[in-house]
Amino acid sequence: MELLRTEHLTKTYGSGENAVHALNDVSFSIEKGEFVAIIGPSGSGKSTLLHVLGGVDKPTSGHVYMNGEDVYSRSDNALAIFRRREVGLIYQFYNLIPVLSVVENITLPVLMDGRKVNDERLHELLRTLQLEGREKHLPNQLSGGQQQRVSIARALMNAPSVVLADEPTGNLDSKNSQEIVELLKYSNKQYGQTLIVITHDESIALQAQRVIAIEDGRITRDEVLRK
Amino acid sequence: MNIFRSIAVSSMRRNRTRSIVTIIGVILSVAMFTAITTMGATLLNHLQRVAAYDHGTYYVAFNALPAQELDRMRKDTDVEMLTAGEILGYADLRADAALSPLYTYVLAMDETFPQEMPVHLTYGRLPQNAGEIILPEHLNAHLDTAYKVGDSLTLALGDRVMKDGAVLTQSDAIYEETLRVREMRTYSVVGIYERPDFEGYDDPGYTALTVADGSAGSGVYDAYARTSYSDYDRIQEFYERYHAASTTVNGNYLMTQGSFRYENYDSFVGMFAGILIFLIMLGAVSLIYSAFSISVSERTRQFGLLASVGATRKQLHRTVLYEAGVVFLIGAPLGLLAGVGGIYLTLQLLREQFLSMFGYGITLQFHVSAASLLIAAAVGLLTVLISAVIPARRAMRVTAIEAIRQSRDVKVSKRDIADGKLAYRLFGLPGMLSKKYFRRSRKKYRATIVSLAMSVVLFVSASTYAMYLTETVEVSTERYPFDLAYALDEITPEKLDELTRELQADANIDTLRYASFASIGVDMHDEDYSAGFKQYAKHALEVADYDPRQVASQNATIVYADAQTFAELLKDAGLTREEYDKVGGGILKAGNINEVYYNRDGDRRYVYNGSVLDSAVRELTIIIPETPDGYQYTHSARRMEADGEVLVSYYWSNDGGEELVLPAVTQQSSIAGKTDLNPIGANDRIVLFMPFRDAQAGSMVQLLLNCKDADAAAKSLETGIRKLGLEYDSSAVHNPASQKRDEMNALTIVQVFSYGFIILISLICVANVFNTVSTNVATRRRDFAMLRSVGMTRGGLNRMMNYECILYGLRALLLGLPLTALLAWLMHNASGEIYSSEKFVSIPALLIAVCSVFAVVFASMMYAMRKIKKDNPVDALKAENT
Ligand SMILES: Nc1ncnc2c1ncn2[C@@H]1O[C@H](COP(=O)(O)OP(=O)(O)OP(=O)(O)O)[C@@H](O)[C@H]1O
Ligand SMILES: [Mg+2]
């Protein structure tokens, strides 16, 4: 069953001679529960694509459909609710709220939705992401890798239907990296989540079911590795 | 351009709003400093001109200076100005040699004399040749027939010589001298001038002025010199070089040149300006300081990075100073201009008021001096430097890594843990979030809250102060039911009749009343006192520690009112003439006492506003003082003497010091009726009105006039009195209308300046709040984007910010209101001594302040959020990453 579909997505920065086409006519579709890796050289438009998919960056033209519905035709409010319920976005640059502690940052989307925090899930995430004992710390008291793990926990906390991860292991050693990938894969299987991961790490890309390669804002390769 | 300068400039550009607000802050504060210094310069200049007008521009006067000394002085390089009048001599204007002489003292002025010296014509013109003369007003006043312009006057001029041949000067009083006539001169009177200030009050001759014709006179001069320095010691050294009969220093003029005879002279004006400047500096520093401290703390990260790639502290410090310099250079000239312009306009608008306040012949003129501008600019620069250097110093103390992580700005405190629960329940997640922001980055909020609180304090207490002032003026001037009063000494009933008939017919006078006043005592018995007064007396007298028996007697006034006024009072009391004539006595007006007092421990404050007398009293035991000549009645009291308690009256001798105690004689006086009217304006606690015919013969009569034009009425009064052959004494005129007008004008000036000050200071505070709020929002732009990217709706964002605004406002009031109350309490206590206002603070001002706090915060927030709300989340997120 198709979950996500994009049609002729373009994102252009600037105009005239200085125009940068971060995305240039990108169309593809992704099945529910699929694990997709996006690869490409630096500056090729990977993060831009992920942001557009996550409903946080409006494309210059084209559409994103989620469950058949046009994401960017939603009202502002509906878009906000879509972001907190359906999408778990892990940013390349963590983007934690500086005045909130680790636990507060992680539970933010749940609280925002007005729901009760699932303590079991919270502790499971804290444990798996090795953040135990750090619950009350503020982001500026954490290492880069720890901050990245907090942002991963935040994305997973709400059990969203799509997890969008922008180099989630960029700051981690290979052992830790593998553990994170395992966590994401587990979540993907357990909850039937769709998982889209940007990575420079060959070994991670090879664990995906499908690899999309981007260069200069265009899809240059779209390869299904396994079903 | 140096890399650090370009960093400073680019950071100012990027934070345009903040830079502009900071510059506005500098403009406002420099404008206020300039306003104060310009006002000071204007007032000083005014005082100088008034002093020059009244006293002349010389520093030293030399009386009877020989010609060769004068020549020597002319060559003295220390002398900046020198004017002289040759002494032509004295002439006795009394025809009768048996009377003591009435001298006129004739001076032949040199050319500059009329400009440098206080010579002010009231009639005519200045003399132009040696045959013309002007006479002083006070000479005319002592002559039986006054000289007029056009009269001719022949004087036998000569020297006052003692038996031993010594020649007397203006500094010698009249002795047993004879006038040795030197020459006869005939002058034509061309003008009358005001009594000259350079003539001493006890000088023997009234100074008449003519001009020198070059012919030989006495060869002795009165000379007036100004040195190039104004230092007292040096001036003394200067005048000791010359031999004159006497020398006098013109201290009144020297004072306005900044030279005081006594070192410890406290310049009130200077102190006042100092306090104002300090207050404004406080406001200005808090604004500019917070602007810089935000700018710096925002850039701590940047500083950290720069430091980590090798920038020295000095370089970073310079960056901040450079920014301060740019802000000052843009703001200061505009501020100077605005301040000077503001004062100019204010003076134009308040021209009328100032004229009445400084009722001199000299108008207040706008005056700017280079010094006043320099001082204002220097204080402004100091403000900016203080504001820039302190945050910069603080920023430098942070290590590079701390700076990059901003770990000092955001901190968890212990109290946090349970925090936000209530907010969460009340306002949901947005409430909790804003509470957390509030708690954990408290530093950023402090500036906002402090400046809001400060505006509240300044605004409310200044308004309260203005309220006190207004009430005081209103209370002190509403007493008089007449526009003009004149005290007539010893007038016969016939002449009084004639005068009142004359005046009543005069078109300039609307109504005329007259009355005689007698100060009496009233012997009081316990049952005569009202309950409220007894309570007051119990507390007040215990505390004040005077003899409680004094309460046994009260001072009172009998007003012997003219027939018509008395008839009005009878009518008000509900009596006919016949009914009154049967009882006699007086019509009582019991004045309200408005007293503030404290209990014994001084911790409770009472106000008693009521009468001394119990309303049931029908008869009074009055004491008509039998005042011996040269004494004045003060009061009566019971005194313990050998044969028991006796009622005595106390008198003071007029020349002071001596007290006389005589037994008091009492008499019963019935209260025929009561009135609340006060047509005569008597203010005692007990006033008894009686018919004028009962007054003691020969007592002083007060004429009380109602009129539209007090000056015209005074003229009519003068003619009327003169016509009767009586002396008219202008000092016996009391003009409450013009007094009130002067007081109201003074009040208007005070109000304009205090409200101007309040408004400007509030503007600074508003700018400050706007600045901190908007910067705060701007620095959180990324956080807002983040919140939105994890699904916060716009409504949620709004709620969060609203909650934050409420927090700001409440915090500011929590800090500001107690401080305001404290200040108001201090002011109230201070003013309670002289005036018992029941109002504690100005309630309208308080309401305005409270509403404005929230209005300012919400408006600033709305302005700051207007762009942020439209942000595309990712753009905002990326903005700070690069
Ligand atoms: N706000 C912007 N203004 C102008 N150009 C931008 C902006 N944001 C991104 N770009 C450009 O768009 C292109 C795509 O950027 P994007 O962040 O998607 O790259 P990326 O593939 O994620 O690279 P990396 O692997 O280094 O993270 C880049 O060339 C970048 O310079
Ligand atoms: Mg990227």
Short mmCIF file of C-alpha atoms in Angstrom, two decimals, chain A residues 11 13 51 56-58 76-77 80-81 83-84 91 93-101 104 108-109 111-112 136 138-143 154, chain B residues 405-408 410-412 417 424 429 432-433 436-437 440-441 782-783 786-795 872-875 877-878 881:
data_model
loop_
_atom_site.label_atom_id
_atom_site.label_comp_id
_atom_site.label_asym_id
_atom_site.label_seq_id
_atom_site.Cartn_x
_atom_site.Cartn_y
_atom_site.Cartn_z
CA LYS A 11 12.84 23.60 -4.43
CA TYR A 13 16.74 29.02 -3.62
CA HIS A 51 12.27 18.47 5.14
CA VAL A 56 8.41 21.60 7.52
CA ASP A 57 9.62 23.10 4.24
CA LYS A 58 7.26 24.15 1.53
CA ASP A 76 -1.67 25.63 8.94
CA ASN A 77 -3.17 23.97 11.99
CA ALA A 80 1.04 21.23 12.64
CA ILE A 81 -1.08 18.32 13.83
CA ARG A 83 3.75 16.95 11.96
CA ARG A 84 3.28 15.93 15.54
CA TYR A 91 17.49 16.60 12.15
CA PHE A 93 21.64 19.35 13.55
CA TYR A 94 19.63 17.97 16.46
CA ASN A 95 17.58 21.13 17.07
CA LEU A 96 16.71 20.54 20.70
CA ILE A 97 14.96 23.19 22.80
CA PRO A 98 17.74 24.66 24.95
CA VAL A 99 15.63 25.37 28.03
CA LEU A 100 14.06 21.92 28.16
CA SER A 101 15.66 18.92 29.80
CA GLU A 104 11.06 17.26 28.39
CA LEU A 108 7.40 17.33 23.80
CA PRO A 109 5.37 16.02 20.79
CA LEU A 111 2.53 16.62 25.48
CA MET A 112 1.84 18.92 22.59
CA LYS A 136 17.30 16.16 33.83
CA LEU A 138 19.83 20.48 29.48
CA PRO A 139 21.06 20.14 25.88
CA ASN A 140 24.10 22.33 26.54
CA GLN A 141 25.25 19.81 29.12
CA LEU A 142 25.30 16.93 26.59
CA SER A 143 27.84 15.72 24.07
CA ARG A 154 11.99 12.57 20.39
CA ARG B 405 27.51 26.35 24.52
CA GLN B 406 25.81 29.37 26.15
CA SER B 407 25.82 27.41 29.35
CA ARG B 408 25.63 30.53 31.50
CA VAL B 410 20.47 28.78 30.30
CA LYS B 411 20.52 27.10 33.67
CA VAL B 412 18.40 24.80 35.74
CA ILE B 417 11.54 20.59 39.44
CA TYR B 424 0.43 23.36 32.81
CA LEU B 429 1.67 22.90 27.47
CA MET B 432 4.38 25.24 30.99
CA LEU B 433 6.85 25.95 28.21
CA LYS B 436 10.29 27.11 31.76
CA TYR B 437 11.71 29.74 29.46
CA ARG B 440 15.69 28.95 32.99
CA SER B 441 16.82 32.02 31.12
CA ARG B 782 14.87 28.84 16.11
CA ASP B 783 13.14 27.39 19.13
CA MET B 786 11.53 23.75 16.33
CA LEU B 787 8.33 23.74 18.33
CA ARG B 788 6.35 24.18 15.17
CA SER B 789 8.25 21.46 13.42
CA VAL B 790 7.33 19.02 16.15
CA GLY B 791 3.75 20.05 15.74
CA MET B 792 2.91 23.12 17.81
CA THR B 793 0.02 24.99 16.24
CA ARG B 794 -0.06 28.73 15.75
CA GLY B 795 -2.72 28.97 18.42
CA ASN B 872 8.91 28.64 7.24
CA PRO B 873 10.17 26.36 10.03
CA VAL B 874 13.19 25.07 8.18
CA ASP B 875 14.41 28.51 7.15
CA LEU B 877 16.10 26.39 11.87
CA LYS B 878 18.86 26.87 9.35
CA ASN B 881 23.12 26.90 12.24
#
